[in-house]
mmCIF file of C-alpha atoms in Angstrom:
data_model
loop_
_atom_site.group_PDB
_atom_site.id
_atom_site.type_symbol
_atom_site.label_atom_id
_atom_site.label_comp_id
_atom_site.label_asym_id
_atom_site.label_seq_id
_atom_site.Cartn_x
_atom_site.Cartn_y
_atom_site.Cartn_z
ATOM 1 C CA MET O 15 -18.802 2.020 10.414
ATOM 2 C CA SER O 16 -18.587 5.029 12.218
ATOM 3 C CA GLY O 17 -17.448 7.750 9.250
ATOM 4 C CA ARG O 18 -13.977 7.584 10.595
ATOM 5 C CA LEU O 19 -13.074 8.867 7.350
ATOM 6 C CA GLN O 20 -15.228 10.938 7.119
ATOM 7 C CA GLY O 21 -14.633 14.043 4.330
ATOM 8 C CA LYS O 22 -11.814 12.788 3.085
ATOM 9 C CA ARG O 23 -10.436 11.978 -0.660
ATOM 10 C CA ALA O 24 -8.412 8.978 -1.157
ATOM 11 C CA LEU O 25 -5.648 7.302 -3.503
ATOM 12 C CA VAL O 26 -5.492 4.213 -3.388
ATOM 13 C CA THR O 27 -2.414 1.911 -6.197
ATOM 14 C CA GLY O 28 -3.205 -1.221 -6.957
ATOM 15 C CA SER O 29 -6.174 -1.217 -5.780
ATOM 16 C CA THR O 30 -7.821 -3.256 -7.602
ATOM 17 C CA SER O 31 -7.659 -6.711 -6.069
ATOM 18 C CA ASN O 32 -5.920 -8.915 -2.573
ATOM 19 C CA ILE O 33 -4.723 -5.643 -0.062
ATOM 20 C CA GLY O 34 -5.428 -2.832 -2.314
ATOM 21 C CA ARG O 35 -9.025 -3.157 -2.571
ATOM 22 C CA ALA O 36 -9.919 -3.985 0.582
ATOM 23 C CA ILE O 37 -7.571 -1.026 1.787
ATOM 24 C CA ALA O 38 -10.642 1.411 -1.217
ATOM 25 C CA GLU O 39 -13.704 -0.444 0.538
ATOM 26 C CA ALA O 40 -12.632 -0.028 3.845
ATOM 27 C CA PHE O 41 -11.959 3.711 3.522
ATOM 28 C CA ALA O 42 -15.433 3.727 1.491
ATOM 29 C CA ALA O 43 -17.141 2.633 4.054
ATOM 30 C CA GLU O 44 -15.766 4.796 7.216
ATOM 31 C CA GLY O 45 -16.831 7.459 4.183
ATOM 32 C CA ALA O 46 -14.092 8.059 3.060
ATOM 33 C CA HIS O 47 -14.283 9.255 -1.403
ATOM 34 C CA VAL O 48 -11.391 7.292 -3.255
ATOM 35 C CA ILE O 49 -10.399 5.750 -6.046
ATOM 36 C CA VAL O 50 -9.527 3.417 -7.120
ATOM 37 C CA SER O 51 -6.212 2.920 -9.395
ATOM 38 C CA GLY O 52 -4.465 -0.274 -11.426
ATOM 39 C CA ARG O 53 -3.797 -1.378 -15.221
ATOM 40 C CA ASP O 54 -6.432 -3.323 -15.164
ATOM 41 C CA ALA O 55 -9.606 -0.729 -15.948
ATOM 42 C CA GLU O 56 -12.519 -4.027 -15.856
ATOM 43 C CA ARG O 57 -11.425 -5.466 -12.474
ATOM 44 C CA GLY O 58 -11.080 -2.159 -11.160
ATOM 45 C CA ALA O 59 -14.894 -0.943 -13.250
ATOM 46 C CA ARG O 60 -15.880 -4.271 -10.260
ATOM 47 C CA VAL O 61 -13.960 -2.416 -7.182
ATOM 48 C CA VAL O 62 -15.724 0.853 -7.575
ATOM 49 C CA ASP O 63 -20.057 -0.376 -9.004
ATOM 50 C CA GLY O 64 -19.135 -2.796 -5.591
ATOM 51 C CA ILE O 65 -18.003 0.406 -3.335
ATOM 52 C CA ARG O 66 -21.032 2.442 -4.411
ATOM 53 C CA ALA O 67 -22.839 -0.489 -5.088
ATOM 54 C CA ARG O 68 -22.394 -1.097 -1.000
ATOM 55 C CA GLY O 69 -23.487 3.419 -0.657
ATOM 56 C CA GLY O 70 -19.348 4.448 -0.850
ATOM 57 C CA ARG O 71 -18.521 6.523 -2.925
ATOM 58 C CA ALA O 72 -15.723 6.048 -5.755
ATOM 59 C CA GLY O 73 -14.485 6.449 -9.190
ATOM 60 C CA PHE O 74 -11.673 4.502 -11.180
ATOM 61 C CA VAL O 75 -8.457 6.341 -12.671
ATOM 62 C CA ARG O 76 -6.703 3.792 -15.090
ATOM 63 C CA ALA O 77 -2.377 4.579 -13.997
ATOM 64 C CA ASP O 78 0.396 2.290 -15.287
ATOM 65 C CA LEU O 79 3.257 3.466 -12.859
ATOM 66 C CA ASP O 80 6.111 2.366 -14.509
ATOM 67 C CA GLY O 81 8.458 4.948 -11.999
ATOM 68 C CA SER O 82 8.514 6.972 -14.846
ATOM 69 C CA ALA O 83 7.788 10.134 -13.001
ATOM 70 C CA GLU O 84 5.503 11.420 -15.622
ATOM 71 C CA ALA O 85 3.044 8.888 -15.090
ATOM 72 C CA SER O 86 3.068 9.295 -11.361
ATOM 73 C CA ARG O 87 2.349 13.261 -11.499
ATOM 74 C CA ALA O 88 0.096 12.351 -14.115
ATOM 75 C CA LEU O 89 -2.581 10.071 -11.912
ATOM 76 C CA ALA O 90 -2.033 12.615 -9.119
ATOM 77 C CA ARG O 91 -3.358 15.310 -11.107
ATOM 78 C CA GLU O 92 -6.379 13.615 -12.692
ATOM 79 C CA ALA O 93 -6.459 11.811 -9.019
ATOM 80 C CA ALA O 94 -7.125 15.038 -7.325
ATOM 81 C CA ALA O 95 -9.654 16.379 -10.323
ATOM 82 C CA ALA O 96 -11.998 13.681 -9.732
ATOM 83 C CA LEU O 97 -11.830 13.844 -6.205
ATOM 84 C CA GLY O 98 -12.594 17.235 -6.873
ATOM 85 C CA GLY O 99 -9.358 19.484 -6.268
ATOM 86 C CA GLY O 100 -7.119 17.135 -3.401
ATOM 87 C CA VAL O 101 -5.370 14.395 -2.458
ATOM 88 C CA ASP O 102 -6.341 13.632 1.841
ATOM 89 C CA VAL O 103 -5.146 10.015 1.940
ATOM 90 C CA LEU O 104 -2.451 8.273 -0.440
ATOM 91 C CA VAL O 105 -1.495 4.253 -0.436
ATOM 92 C CA ASN O 106 0.813 3.173 -1.849
ATOM 93 C CA ASN O 107 0.644 -0.019 -2.072
ATOM 94 C CA ALA O 108 0.732 -0.784 -5.475
ATOM 95 C CA GLY O 109 3.874 -3.020 -6.760
ATOM 96 C CA ILE O 110 5.224 -6.925 -8.521
ATOM 97 C CA TYR O 111 7.225 -9.906 -6.900
ATOM 98 C CA PRO O 112 8.875 -11.603 -9.494
ATOM 99 C CA GLY O 113 9.988 -13.899 -6.688
ATOM 100 C CA ASP O 114 12.819 -15.276 -8.256
ATOM 101 C CA THR O 115 16.488 -15.964 -7.170
ATOM 102 C CA THR O 116 19.339 -13.738 -7.125
ATOM 103 C CA ALA O 117 21.343 -15.141 -9.523
ATOM 104 C CA GLY O 118 18.129 -15.972 -11.474
ATOM 105 C CA THR O 119 17.513 -12.497 -11.870
ATOM 106 C CA ASP O 120 18.535 -10.530 -14.838
ATOM 107 C CA GLU O 121 19.155 -6.473 -14.617
ATOM 108 C CA LYS O 122 15.763 -5.687 -16.575
ATOM 109 C CA THR O 123 13.397 -7.366 -14.344
ATOM 110 C CA PHE O 124 15.502 -5.188 -11.506
ATOM 111 C CA ASP O 125 15.185 -1.813 -12.979
ATOM 112 C CA GLU O 126 11.233 -2.966 -13.730
ATOM 113 C CA VAL O 127 11.227 -4.140 -9.632
ATOM 114 C CA TYR O 128 12.356 -1.025 -8.595
ATOM 115 C CA ALA O 129 10.419 1.182 -11.247
ATOM 116 C CA VAL O 130 6.763 0.411 -9.780
ATOM 117 C CA ASN O 131 7.973 -0.320 -6.702
ATOM 118 C CA VAL O 132 10.010 2.335 -5.468
ATOM 119 C CA LYS O 133 10.419 4.692 -8.127
ATOM 120 C CA ALA O 134 7.164 5.139 -8.882
ATOM 121 C CA PRO O 135 5.661 5.730 -4.963
ATOM 122 C CA PHE O 136 8.496 7.751 -4.644
ATOM 123 C CA PHE O 137 7.869 10.087 -7.650
ATOM 124 C CA LEU O 138 3.596 10.191 -6.629
ATOM 125 C CA THR O 139 4.618 11.531 -2.995
ATOM 126 C CA ALA O 140 6.827 13.646 -4.182
ATOM 127 C CA ALA O 141 3.605 15.261 -6.102
ATOM 128 C CA LEU O 142 0.806 14.901 -3.984
ATOM 129 C CA ALA O 143 3.353 15.345 -0.287
ATOM 130 C CA PRO O 144 3.596 18.860 -0.591
ATOM 131 C CA ALA O 145 -0.342 19.993 -1.605
ATOM 132 C CA MET O 146 -1.070 18.373 1.505
ATOM 133 C CA ALA O 147 1.028 20.138 3.411
ATOM 134 C CA GLU O 148 -0.593 23.499 1.792
ATOM 135 C CA ALA O 149 -3.999 22.069 1.855
ATOM 136 C CA GLY O 150 -3.676 22.056 5.778
ATOM 137 C CA GLY O 151 -2.284 18.486 6.295
ATOM 138 C CA GLY O 152 -2.481 14.828 5.703
ATOM 139 C CA ALA O 153 -1.755 11.109 5.680
ATOM 140 C CA ILE O 154 0.515 9.172 3.319
ATOM 141 C CA ILE O 155 0.335 4.502 4.264
ATOM 142 C CA ASN O 156 3.046 2.711 2.471
ATOM 143 C CA LEU O 157 3.321 -1.110 2.627
ATOM 144 C CA GLY O 158 5.971 -2.872 3.391
ATOM 145 C CA SER O 159 6.739 -6.182 3.692
ATOM 146 C CA TRP O 160 7.919 -9.415 6.358
ATOM 147 C CA ILE O 161 10.671 -9.936 4.375
ATOM 148 C CA ALA O 162 12.247 -6.367 4.536
ATOM 149 C CA ARG O 163 13.209 -7.747 7.472
ATOM 150 C CA LEU O 164 12.971 -11.833 7.948
ATOM 151 C CA GLY O 165 15.646 -12.555 5.112
ATOM 152 C CA VAL O 166 13.600 -15.542 3.378
ATOM 153 C CA PRO O 167 16.020 -17.597 0.569
ATOM 154 C CA VAL O 168 13.935 -16.282 -2.290
ATOM 155 C CA GLY O 169 12.824 -12.924 -3.477
ATOM 156 C CA ALA O 170 15.802 -10.744 -2.682
ATOM 157 C CA LEU O 171 14.798 -8.032 -4.902
ATOM 158 C CA TYR O 172 11.296 -7.500 -3.740
ATOM 159 C CA SER O 173 12.483 -7.378 -0.344
ATOM 160 C CA SER O 174 15.036 -4.921 -1.192
ATOM 161 C CA THR O 175 12.654 -2.469 -2.385
ATOM 162 C CA LYS O 176 10.162 -2.384 0.399
ATOM 163 C CA GLY O 177 12.786 -2.276 2.842
ATOM 164 C CA ALA O 178 13.386 0.436 0.485
ATOM 165 C CA MET O 179 9.856 1.891 1.044
ATOM 166 C CA GLU O 180 9.951 1.542 5.490
ATOM 167 C CA THR O 181 13.133 3.523 5.016
ATOM 168 C CA LEU O 182 11.915 6.300 2.975
ATOM 169 C CA THR O 183 8.747 5.966 5.802
ATOM 170 C CA ARG O 184 11.315 7.062 7.972
ATOM 171 C CA ALA O 185 12.597 10.009 6.178
ATOM 172 C CA TRP O 186 9.412 11.529 4.390
ATOM 173 C CA ALA O 187 8.143 11.252 8.243
ATOM 174 C CA ALA O 188 10.662 14.260 8.869
ATOM 175 C CA GLU O 189 10.449 15.429 5.986
ATOM 176 C CA PHE O 190 5.869 16.273 5.656
ATOM 177 C CA GLY O 191 4.833 15.708 9.128
ATOM 178 C CA PRO O 192 6.349 18.838 10.400
ATOM 179 C CA ARG O 193 4.355 21.126 7.381
ATOM 180 C CA GLY O 194 0.535 18.111 8.541
ATOM 181 C CA VAL O 195 2.173 15.416 6.368
ATOM 182 C CA ARG O 196 1.972 12.672 8.855
ATOM 183 C CA VAL O 197 2.989 9.177 6.544
ATOM 184 C CA ASN O 198 3.543 5.730 8.016
ATOM 185 C CA ALA O 199 4.124 2.038 6.542
ATOM 186 C CA ILE O 200 2.495 -1.376 7.265
ATOM 187 C CA SER O 201 4.241 -4.731 7.124
ATOM 188 C CA PRO O 202 1.689 -7.314 5.813
ATOM 189 C CA GLY O 203 3.056 -10.768 7.016
ATOM 190 C CA VAL O 204 1.719 -13.293 4.635
ATOM 191 C CA ILE O 205 -1.427 -12.337 3.276
ATOM 192 C CA LEU O 206 -3.804 -14.626 0.504
ATOM 193 C CA GLU O 207 -7.154 -13.795 -0.072
ATOM 194 C CA PRO O 208 -10.033 -16.909 0.611
ATOM 195 C CA GLY O 209 -8.840 -19.855 -1.454
ATOM 196 C CA ALA O 210 -5.890 -18.863 -3.094
ATOM 197 C CA ARG O 211 -3.951 -21.733 -4.792
ATOM 198 C CA ALA O 212 -0.910 -20.827 -3.166
ATOM 199 C CA ALA O 213 -2.611 -21.022 -0.482
ATOM 200 C CA ARG O 214 -0.725 -25.013 1.247
ATOM 201 C CA ALA O 215 3.035 -22.654 -0.079
ATOM 202 C CA GLY O 216 2.315 -19.686 2.372
ATOM 203 C CA ALA O 217 0.557 -21.231 5.241
ATOM 204 C CA ALA O 218 3.787 -23.268 5.460
ATOM 205 C CA MET O 219 5.309 -19.921 5.951
ATOM 206 C CA MET O 220 3.569 -18.864 9.139
ATOM 207 C CA ASN O 221 4.001 -22.211 11.404
ATOM 208 C CA GLY O 222 5.257 -21.567 14.392
ATOM 209 C CA THR O 223 3.560 -18.078 15.053
ATOM 210 C CA PRO O 224 1.729 -16.635 16.887
ATOM 211 C CA ALA O 225 -0.743 -15.858 14.951
ATOM 212 C CA GLY O 226 -0.513 -19.926 13.781
ATOM 213 C CA GLY O 227 -1.366 -18.955 9.920
ATOM 214 C CA MET O 228 -2.266 -16.423 7.144
ATOM 215 C CA GLY O 229 -3.926 -13.280 7.400
ATOM 216 C CA THR O 230 -6.295 -11.986 4.966
ATOM 217 C CA PRO O 231 -6.936 -8.213 3.023
ATOM 218 C CA GLN O 232 -8.480 -7.087 5.229
ATOM 219 C CA ALA O 233 -6.234 -7.159 8.284
ATOM 220 C CA ILE O 234 -4.301 -4.869 6.546
ATOM 221 C CA ALA O 235 -7.393 -2.521 5.293
ATOM 222 C CA HIS O 236 -8.361 -2.177 9.122
ATOM 223 C CA ALA O 237 -4.696 -1.361 9.914
ATOM 224 C CA ALA O 238 -4.595 1.073 6.827
ATOM 225 C CA VAL O 239 -8.065 3.573 8.345
ATOM 226 C CA TYR O 240 -6.220 2.957 11.625
ATOM 227 C CA LEU O 241 -3.168 4.944 10.249
ATOM 228 C CA ALA O 242 -5.387 7.296 8.374
ATOM 229 C CA ALA O 243 -8.045 8.260 11.104
ATOM 230 C CA GLU O 244 -7.506 11.037 13.845
ATOM 231 C CA GLU O 245 -6.464 8.312 15.885
ATOM 232 C CA ALA O 246 -3.511 7.931 15.045
ATOM 233 C CA ALA O 247 -2.631 11.808 14.507
ATOM 234 C CA PHE O 248 0.283 11.328 16.510
ATOM 235 C CA VAL O 249 1.950 8.492 14.744
ATOM 236 C CA HIS O 250 4.777 9.830 12.960
ATOM 237 C CA GLY O 251 7.289 7.620 10.575
ATOM 238 C CA ILE O 252 6.708 3.950 12.347
ATOM 239 C CA VAL O 253 6.166 0.220 10.106
ATOM 240 C CA LEU O 254 3.524 -1.186 12.067
ATOM 241 C CA ASP O 255 3.533 -5.045 11.696
ATOM 242 C CA VAL O 256 -0.047 -6.666 11.054
ATOM 243 C CA ASP O 257 1.975 -9.955 10.233
ATOM 244 C CA GLY O 258 0.933 -12.343 12.832
ATOM 245 C CA GLY O 259 4.062 -12.089 15.235
ATOM 246 C CA ARG O 260 5.977 -13.604 12.458
ATOM 247 C CA THR O 261 9.414 -10.921 12.508
ATOM 248 C CA THR O 262 9.195 -10.451 15.753
ATOM 249 C CA ALA O 263 7.867 -13.881 18.035
ATOM 250 C CA ALA O 264 8.378 -17.851 18.138
ATOM 251 C CA VAL O 265 5.919 -20.274 19.169
ATOM 252 C CA ILE O 266 7.516 -23.325 20.315
ATOM 253 C CA ALA O 267 5.930 -26.239 20.588
ATOM 254 C CA THR O 268 6.378 -28.719 23.685
#
């Protein structure tokens, strides 16, 4: 690695597994001091131990981002303190996916998914972005999803929350960009850990794409490093598709 994030202080929510874990590991490999965050302290400790074993800097802050403003503010305070007084890079990755039909979704589930996927990052950003601006700048990376723009018959609730995050990305870029805080988003395609049980269904969703198969969490992590680093200094308010071409191109077999 080239130290592209050397000296940066980063908070990655939902980083005890999958995409979040890969982003935390990639940030640390590039020189960032990373706070791993999630609900499971045991899994968080494993991620932190792995980063430290490879020579990186990391710590764990437990957080149950239930959508309450106080839960998000508490994480902002604790992460900033653990990082020595501030956060330079925030990755809003934590989210839940119920995967039900519209008719099969009850009100409690609806409220919970919006609380975790939209309210929690909203108030976390509200807590950290002004401090980033006062400190001279920073970067915020939101996680969207390919199904926010390409409709699928199951998962309307989840896809609507990711559409909200992509809209917030553009609004926050306008709000915080002039104050030195760049806000962008990544829209992953079908991403699964190698050997995941859902691999067959995921692979089917990637049929007919240029990539021809699923992506790995590391593919998203590479994009996150780019958006957090100085190479992206002129990049504001974009949604970067890292989806194997799922939303942009169809391959027609002959």
